């Protein structure tokens, strides 16, 4: 009996030692895994998670051996041509994914299924043309950048209803229109960038009505020729509005009505000849506007703008570049330097005639 008891004690002790050694080995492996760094990448480690950056042209596939606790992964200036959900499953704690200037031309619809914590995705400068439906459904994305790709059409099915997205950048693509129901799925949107596309008409874009939290809207570098008076009626939180480098010929008097938070308005490089009376009234003292590079016709119809510039010259950026394109006698004159008689020679003639 004594020998049996001793044998059992030895066996239990050996089992305990074996389990302890296995646990230590596993812990050591996890520690090495959490602090290893793939070739062609640089890594930094913090208690909150690892940050990995890979920027080599020789990189053609997602690196293996990424730290499992990676929270930020940046791959840029590489020849990465494909990425899959199985690649990202190696980094389940990922919150920020940046794939800049790679060779990606498509994304699988289930790409984000194993990174539920992802909130920022930046795909700037790739070769994306078409994206599959539901591609951004599986995460709580807050920021999505698709800048400088080859996208010709946006599919509202990319996003779930009531998406958590607050920042969307679609600038530098080939869009000619925005689906009517796309922005209806993005009620939390604060920053929307549609600049440098081929948008021609916003007259029927009533989906802007659903963006009650929108603060920044960039429509610069498109082919807009006009806007309807109610375009921004429901975007009362707008603080920055970029309309430069379009072909806008006239603006409705009530376009900015209700936009009490507007701080910056860019209207330069359009085809404006006059501004309607009242357009810029009731602005904050901190309000700034750029009006240069428009073909201003300096006649009696420009009287509103002339008076506004005279009183609010401190609100105008590049004031000296707001100049007359016509009539010939006033060409290149700064609008703010004009006199009442120069703007309304007919008024002067009537006064002389009446005398």
Short mmCIF file of C-alpha atoms in Angstrom, two decimals:
data_model
loop_
_atom_site.label_atom_id
_atom_site.label_comp_id
_atom_site.label_asym_id
_atom_site.label_seq_id
_atom_site.Cartn_x
_atom_site.Cartn_y
_atom_site.Cartn_z
CA UNK A 1 0.00 0.00 0.00
CA UNK A 2 2.80 2.37 0.83
CA UNK A 3 4.50 1.71 -2.50
CA UNK A 4 1.20 2.34 -4.38
CA UNK A 5 0.70 5.62 -2.55
CA UNK A 6 4.22 6.76 -3.43
CA UNK A 7 3.69 5.78 -7.07
CA UNK A 8 0.47 7.78 -7.27
CA UNK A 9 2.15 10.78 -5.70
CA UNK A 10 5.00 10.63 -8.20
CA UNK A 11 2.57 10.34 -11.11
CA UNK A 12 0.54 13.32 -9.89
CA UNK A 13 3.68 15.37 -9.45
CA UNK A 14 4.92 14.46 -12.93
CA UNK A 15 1.51 15.36 -14.43
CA UNK A 16 1.54 18.69 -12.61
CA UNK A 17 5.06 19.43 -13.90
CA UNK A 18 4.05 18.47 -17.44
CA UNK A 19 1.02 20.76 -17.38
CA UNK A 20 3.11 23.57 -15.94
CA UNK A 21 5.78 23.18 -18.61
CA UNK A 22 3.11 23.14 -21.35
CA UNK A 23 1.53 26.30 -19.96
CA UNK A 24 4.89 28.04 -19.78
CA UNK A 25 5.74 26.94 -23.30
CA UNK A 26 2.39 28.15 -24.61
CA UNK A 27 2.77 31.47 -22.81
CA UNK A 28 6.28 31.85 -24.19
CA UNK A 29 5.02 31.12 -27.71
CA UNK A 30 2.18 33.65 -27.39
CA UNK A 31 4.59 36.24 -26.07
CA UNK A 32 6.98 35.64 -28.97
CA UNK A 33 4.02 35.73 -31.39
CA UNK A 34 2.74 39.00 -29.92
CA UNK A 35 6.17 40.60 -30.22
CA UNK A 36 7.40 39.13 -33.50
CA UNK A 37 7.54 41.27 -36.61
CA UNK A 38 7.31 40.04 -40.22
CA UNK A 39 10.07 40.67 -42.73
CA UNK A 40 9.63 43.87 -44.80
CA UNK A 41 7.71 45.47 -41.92
CA UNK A 42 8.39 47.57 -38.86
CA UNK A 43 6.48 47.08 -35.63
CA UNK A 44 5.91 48.98 -32.43
CA UNK A 45 4.44 47.36 -29.34
CA UNK A 46 2.32 48.84 -26.56
CA UNK A 47 0.00 47.41 -23.92
CA UNK A 48 -2.96 48.47 -26.07
CA UNK A 49 -1.70 46.45 -29.07
CA UNK A 50 0.86 46.32 -31.86
CA UNK A 51 1.16 48.75 -34.77
CA UNK A 52 2.64 47.39 -37.98
CA UNK A 53 3.80 49.30 -41.07
CA UNK A 54 4.96 47.69 -44.31
CA UNK A 55 6.05 49.87 -47.23
CA UNK A 56 8.14 47.88 -49.69
CA UNK A 57 7.46 47.56 -53.42
CA UNK A 58 8.60 43.94 -53.21
CA UNK A 59 5.61 43.16 -50.98
CA UNK A 60 3.04 41.31 -53.11
CA UNK A 61 1.05 39.40 -50.46
CA UNK A 62 -0.02 40.17 -46.93
CA UNK A 63 2.91 39.39 -44.62
CA UNK A 64 2.71 36.21 -42.55
CA UNK A 65 3.58 36.26 -38.89
CA UNK A 66 1.75 39.47 -38.00
CA UNK A 67 1.46 39.98 -34.24
CA UNK A 68 -1.89 38.59 -33.20
CA UNK A 69 -2.54 41.65 -31.04
CA UNK A 70 -2.10 44.03 -34.01
CA UNK A 71 -4.56 46.93 -33.78
CA UNK A 72 -3.17 49.09 -36.59
CA UNK A 73 -1.87 47.75 -39.90
CA UNK A 74 -0.55 50.02 -42.64
CA UNK A 75 0.61 48.71 -46.01
CA UNK A 76 1.65 51.36 -48.52
CA UNK A 77 3.54 51.79 -51.79
CA UNK A 78 3.56 48.04 -52.39
CA UNK A 79 2.45 45.65 -55.11
CA UNK A 80 -0.12 43.94 -52.92
CA UNK A 81 -2.71 42.67 -55.41
CA UNK A 82 -5.13 40.73 -53.22
CA UNK A 83 -6.36 40.52 -49.65
CA UNK A 84 -8.87 38.07 -48.17
CA UNK A 85 -10.85 37.50 -45.01
CA UNK A 86 -8.51 34.64 -44.07
CA UNK A 87 -5.58 37.07 -44.19
CA UNK A 88 -7.29 39.42 -41.73
CA UNK A 89 -8.41 36.60 -39.45
CA UNK A 90 -4.80 36.56 -38.20
CA UNK A 91 -5.34 39.98 -36.61
CA UNK A 92 -8.80 39.82 -34.96
CA UNK A 93 -8.15 42.90 -32.77
CA UNK A 94 -7.58 45.19 -35.75
CA UNK A 95 -9.14 48.67 -35.44
CA UNK A 96 -7.30 50.57 -38.17
CA UNK A 97 -6.42 49.20 -41.63
CA UNK A 98 -4.60 51.33 -44.21
CA UNK A 99 -3.87 49.99 -47.68
CA UNK A 100 -2.34 52.97 -49.52
CA UNK A 101 -1.18 52.93 -53.13
CA UNK A 102 -1.13 49.19 -53.67
CA UNK A 103 -2.32 47.16 -56.67
CA UNK A 104 -5.70 46.13 -55.27
CA UNK A 105 -8.39 46.05 -57.96
CA UNK A 106 -11.13 44.23 -56.07
CA UNK A 107 -12.28 43.25 -52.58
CA UNK A 108 -14.12 40.07 -51.51
CA UNK A 109 -17.58 40.65 -50.03
CA UNK A 110 -16.63 38.89 -46.77
CA UNK A 111 -13.32 40.72 -46.32
CA UNK A 112 -14.12 42.23 -42.91
CA UNK A 113 -16.01 39.35 -41.30
CA UNK A 114 -13.23 38.47 -38.82
CA UNK A 115 -12.26 42.01 -37.74
CA UNK A 116 -15.36 43.14 -35.81
CA UNK A 117 -13.51 45.98 -34.05
CA UNK A 118 -12.38 47.71 -37.27
CA UNK A 119 -13.44 51.38 -37.23
CA UNK A 120 -11.08 52.93 -39.82
CA UNK A 121 -10.44 51.63 -43.34
CA UNK A 122 -8.33 53.63 -45.81
CA UNK A 123 -7.99 52.36 -49.39
CA UNK A 124 -6.49 55.48 -50.97
CA UNK A 125 -4.76 55.18 -54.34
CA UNK A 126 -5.66 51.69 -55.48
CA UNK A 127 -7.26 50.39 -58.68
CA UNK A 128 -10.71 49.61 -57.36
CA UNK A 129 -13.51 49.88 -59.94
CA UNK A 130 -16.38 47.79 -58.58
CA UNK A 131 -17.00 46.75 -54.99
CA UNK A 132 -19.39 43.91 -54.09
CA UNK A 133 -22.63 44.48 -52.15
CA UNK A 134 -22.41 44.08 -48.37
CA UNK A 135 -18.64 44.61 -48.40
CA UNK A 136 -18.83 47.05 -45.45
CA UNK A 137 -21.66 45.33 -43.56
CA UNK A 138 -19.77 43.25 -41.02
CA UNK A 139 -18.05 45.92 -38.94
CA UNK A 140 -18.89 49.09 -37.07
CA UNK A 141 -16.85 51.26 -39.45
CA UNK A 142 -16.75 54.95 -38.61
CA UNK A 143 -14.26 56.16 -41.22
CA UNK A 144 -13.99 54.92 -44.82
CA UNK A 145 -11.61 56.42 -47.39
CA UNK A 146 -11.84 55.31 -51.04
CA UNK A 147 -9.96 58.30 -52.43
CA UNK A 148 -8.19 58.19 -55.82
CA UNK A 149 -9.52 54.91 -57.15
CA UNK A 150 -11.36 54.15 -60.41
CA UNK A 151 -14.87 53.79 -59.01
CA UNK A 152 -17.57 54.74 -61.52
CA UNK A 153 -20.66 53.73 -59.57
CA UNK A 154 -21.56 53.64 -55.88
CA UNK A 155 -23.82 50.87 -54.65
CA UNK A 156 -25.98 51.70 -51.64
CA UNK A 157 -25.87 47.98 -50.74
CA UNK A 158 -22.24 48.48 -49.68
CA UNK A 159 -23.58 49.73 -46.36
CA UNK A 160 -26.14 48.43 -43.88
CA UNK A 161 -29.15 50.53 -42.94
CA UNK A 162 -28.35 52.95 -40.12
CA UNK A 163 -24.62 52.55 -40.69
CA UNK A 164 -22.30 53.95 -38.00
CA UNK A 165 -20.13 55.68 -40.62
CA UNK A 166 -19.29 59.32 -39.80
CA UNK A 167 -16.56 59.96 -42.40
CA UNK A 168 -16.77 58.97 -46.09
CA UNK A 169 -14.21 60.05 -48.70
CA UNK A 170 -15.02 59.16 -52.32
CA UNK A 171 -12.93 61.93 -53.85
CA UNK A 172 -10.84 61.45 -56.97
CA UNK A 173 -13.00 58.77 -58.59
CA UNK A 174 -15.21 58.72 -61.70
CA UNK A 175 -18.65 59.16 -60.19
CA UNK A 176 -21.31 60.87 -62.28
CA UNK A 177 -24.14 60.48 -59.78
CA UNK A 178 -24.95 59.38 -56.23
CA UNK A 179 -27.70 56.77 -55.64
CA UNK A 180 -30.76 58.33 -54.04
CA UNK A 181 -30.78 55.82 -51.18
CA UNK A 182 -27.04 55.75 -50.46
CA UNK A 183 -26.86 58.63 -48.00
CA UNK A 184 -30.14 57.58 -46.41
CA UNK A 185 -28.19 54.67 -44.93
CA UNK A 186 -25.63 57.02 -43.36
CA UNK A 187 -27.59 59.13 -40.84
CA UNK A 188 -24.53 59.69 -38.61
CA UNK A 189 -22.40 61.20 -41.38
CA UNK A 190 -20.35 64.26 -40.36
CA UNK A 191 -17.76 64.53 -43.14
CA UNK A 192 -18.59 63.74 -46.76
CA UNK A 193 -16.05 64.24 -49.55
CA UNK A 194 -17.26 63.84 -53.15
CA UNK A 195 -14.69 66.16 -54.71
CA UNK A 196 -12.87 65.61 -58.00
CA UNK A 197 -15.48 63.40 -59.61
CA UNK A 198 -17.82 64.02 -62.56
CA UNK A 199 -20.98 64.96 -60.68
CA UNK A 200 -23.19 67.15 -62.83
CA UNK A 201 -26.48 67.53 -61.00
CA UNK A 202 -27.45 67.74 -57.34
CA UNK A 203 -30.93 69.11 -57.98
CA UNK A 204 -32.55 65.79 -57.14
CA UNK A 205 -30.16 64.68 -54.41
CA UNK A 206 -32.81 64.83 -51.70
CA UNK A 207 -30.90 62.18 -49.76
CA UNK A 208 -28.86 65.04 -48.29
CA UNK A 209 -32.01 65.70 -46.31
CA UNK A 210 -31.16 62.77 -44.05
CA UNK A 211 -27.70 64.03 -43.08
CA UNK A 212 -28.71 66.08 -40.06
CA UNK A 213 -25.24 65.84 -38.47
CA UNK A 214 -23.25 66.79 -41.56
CA UNK A 215 -20.50 69.31 -40.74
CA UNK A 216 -18.22 69.22 -43.80
CA UNK A 217 -19.35 68.74 -47.40
CA UNK A 218 -16.82 68.80 -50.23
CA UNK A 219 -18.23 69.02 -53.77
CA UNK A 220 -15.21 70.75 -55.32
CA UNK A 221 -13.83 69.79 -58.71
CA UNK A 222 -17.03 68.46 -60.24
CA UNK A 223 -19.25 69.67 -63.10
CA UNK A 224 -22.08 71.26 -61.13
CA UNK A 225 -23.80 74.12 -62.93
CA UNK A 226 -26.54 74.99 -60.43
CA UNK A 227 -27.98 74.18 -57.03
CA UNK A 228 -31.58 74.39 -55.89
CA UNK A 229 -32.54 76.62 -52.98
CA UNK A 230 -33.40 73.66 -50.72
CA UNK A 231 -30.21 71.65 -51.34
CA UNK A 232 -28.85 72.21 -47.80
CA UNK A 233 -32.12 72.92 -45.97
CA UNK A 234 -31.72 69.93 -43.64
CA UNK A 235 -27.95 70.19 -43.10
CA UNK A 236 -28.11 72.82 -40.37
CA UNK A 237 -24.83 71.73 -38.75
CA UNK A 238 -22.75 72.52 -41.84
CA UNK A 239 -19.62 74.44 -40.95
CA UNK A 240 -17.53 73.92 -44.10
CA UNK A 241 -18.92 73.90 -47.64
CA UNK A 242 -16.60 73.44 -50.62
CA UNK A 243 -18.10 74.30 -54.03
CA UNK A 244 -14.99 75.55 -55.83
CA UNK A 245 -13.83 74.41 -59.27
CA UNK A 246 -17.28 73.70 -60.65
CA UNK A 247 -19.28 75.40 -63.42
CA UNK A 248 -21.88 77.09 -61.24
CA UNK A 249 -23.39 80.08 -63.04
CA UNK A 250 -25.81 81.31 -60.41
CA UNK A 251 -26.88 80.64 -56.85
CA UNK A 252 -30.36 80.85 -55.31
CA UNK A 253 -30.88 83.63 -52.77
CA UNK A 254 -31.89 81.23 -49.99
CA UNK A 255 -29.18 78.62 -50.56
CA UNK A 256 -27.48 79.28 -47.19
CA UNK A 257 -30.59 80.06 -45.19
CA UNK A 258 -30.50 78.44 -41.76
CA UNK A 259 -26.80 77.54 -41.92
CA UNK A 260 -25.90 79.47 -38.80
CA UNK A 261 -22.81 77.37 -38.10
CA UNK A 262 -21.20 77.98 -41.50
CA UNK A 263 -17.56 78.99 -41.01
CA UNK A 264 -16.03 78.45 -44.45
CA UNK A 265 -17.51 78.72 -47.95
CA UNK A 266 -15.44 78.23 -51.10
CA UNK A 267 -16.98 79.50 -54.35
CA UNK A 268 -13.82 80.25 -56.31
CA UNK A 269 -13.22 79.02 -59.86
CA UNK A 270 -16.84 78.88 -60.95
CA UNK A 271 -18.79 80.83 -63.58
CA UNK A 272 -20.50 83.30 -61.27
CA UNK A 273 -21.21 86.78 -62.67
CA UNK A 274 -23.33 88.10 -59.78
CA UNK A 275 -24.53 87.06 -56.34
CA UNK A 276 -28.20 87.32 -55.35
CA UNK A 277 -29.04 89.93 -52.71
CA UNK A 278 -28.99 88.48 -49.20
CA UNK A 279 -26.96 85.35 -49.98
CA UNK A 280 -24.12 86.17 -47.53
CA UNK A 281 -26.15 88.08 -44.93
CA UNK A 282 -26.31 87.14 -41.24
CA UNK A 283 -22.97 85.34 -41.16
CA UNK A 284 -20.85 84.85 -38.03
CA UNK A 285 -17.89 87.20 -37.49
CA UNK A 286 -15.61 84.18 -37.95
CA UNK A 287 -17.13 83.34 -41.35
CA UNK A 288 -14.68 83.15 -44.27
CA UNK A 289 -15.38 82.98 -48.00
CA UNK A 290 -13.30 82.69 -51.18
CA UNK A 291 -14.80 84.28 -54.30
CA UNK A 292 -11.82 84.67 -56.62
CA UNK A 293 -11.51 83.39 -60.21
CA UNK A 294 -15.12 84.04 -61.19
CA UNK A 295 -16.09 86.16 -64.23
CA UNK A 296 -17.72 88.95 -62.19
CA UNK A 297 -19.65 91.41 -64.35
CA UNK A 298 -19.28 94.78 -62.67
CA UNK A 299 -22.61 96.43 -63.35
CA UNK A 300 -25.61 97.37 -61.24
CA UNK A 301 -26.39 93.67 -60.59
CA UNK A 302 -23.12 93.39 -58.67
CA UNK A 303 -24.10 96.13 -56.23
CA UNK A 304 -25.01 93.64 -53.47
CA UNK A 305 -21.63 91.90 -53.61
CA UNK A 306 -19.76 95.22 -53.84
CA UNK A 307 -21.48 96.59 -50.73
CA UNK A 308 -21.01 93.32 -48.84
CA UNK A 309 -17.28 93.24 -49.67
CA UNK A 310 -16.89 96.83 -48.56
CA UNK A 311 -18.37 96.13 -45.14
CA UNK A 312 -17.09 92.56 -44.67
CA UNK A 313 -13.69 92.69 -46.37
CA UNK A 314 -12.14 90.96 -43.31
CA UNK A 315 -14.32 87.90 -44.04
CA UNK A 316 -12.92 87.45 -47.54
CA UNK A 317 -9.83 85.37 -48.30
CA UNK A 318 -7.88 86.64 -51.34
CA UNK A 319 -10.01 89.78 -51.49
CA UNK A 320 -7.62 91.40 -53.98
CA UNK A 321 -8.32 88.57 -56.44
CA UNK A 322 -12.05 89.30 -56.62
CA UNK A 323 -11.86 91.30 -59.85
CA UNK A 324 -14.06 92.39 -62.73
CA UNK A 325 -14.11 90.45 -66.00
CA UNK A 326 -16.50 92.91 -67.66
CA UNK A 327 -17.23 95.53 -68.87
CA UNK A 328 -13.98 96.09 -70.68
CA UNK A 329 -13.41 99.49 -69.09
CA UNK A 330 -13.37 97.88 -65.61
CA UNK A 331 -11.62 94.65 -66.51
CA UNK A 332 -9.18 93.41 -63.82
CA UNK A 333 -10.31 96.10 -61.34
CA UNK A 334 -10.74 94.89 -57.77
CA UNK A 335 -14.47 94.84 -57.04
CA UNK A 336 -13.97 96.36 -53.61
CA UNK A 337 -12.23 99.39 -55.17
CA UNK A 338 -15.16 100.36 -57.39
CA UNK A 339 -17.35 103.38 -56.83
CA UNK A 340 -21.11 103.60 -56.97
CA UNK A 341 -20.90 105.62 -60.18
CA UNK A 342 -18.71 103.03 -61.86
CA UNK A 343 -21.14 100.25 -61.02
CA UNK A 344 -24.22 102.24 -62.06
CA UNK A 345 -23.34 104.77 -64.74
CA UNK A 346 -27.02 104.79 -65.71
CA UNK A 347 -27.89 105.94 -62.17
CA UNK A 348 -25.36 108.77 -62.50
CA UNK A 349 -26.82 109.74 -65.88
CA UNK A 350 -30.36 109.82 -64.42
CA UNK A 351 -29.18 112.14 -61.62
CA UNK A 352 -27.56 114.50 -64.12
CA UNK A 353 -30.65 114.42 -66.34
CA UNK A 354 -32.98 115.19 -63.42
CA UNK A 355 -30.81 118.11 -62.40
#
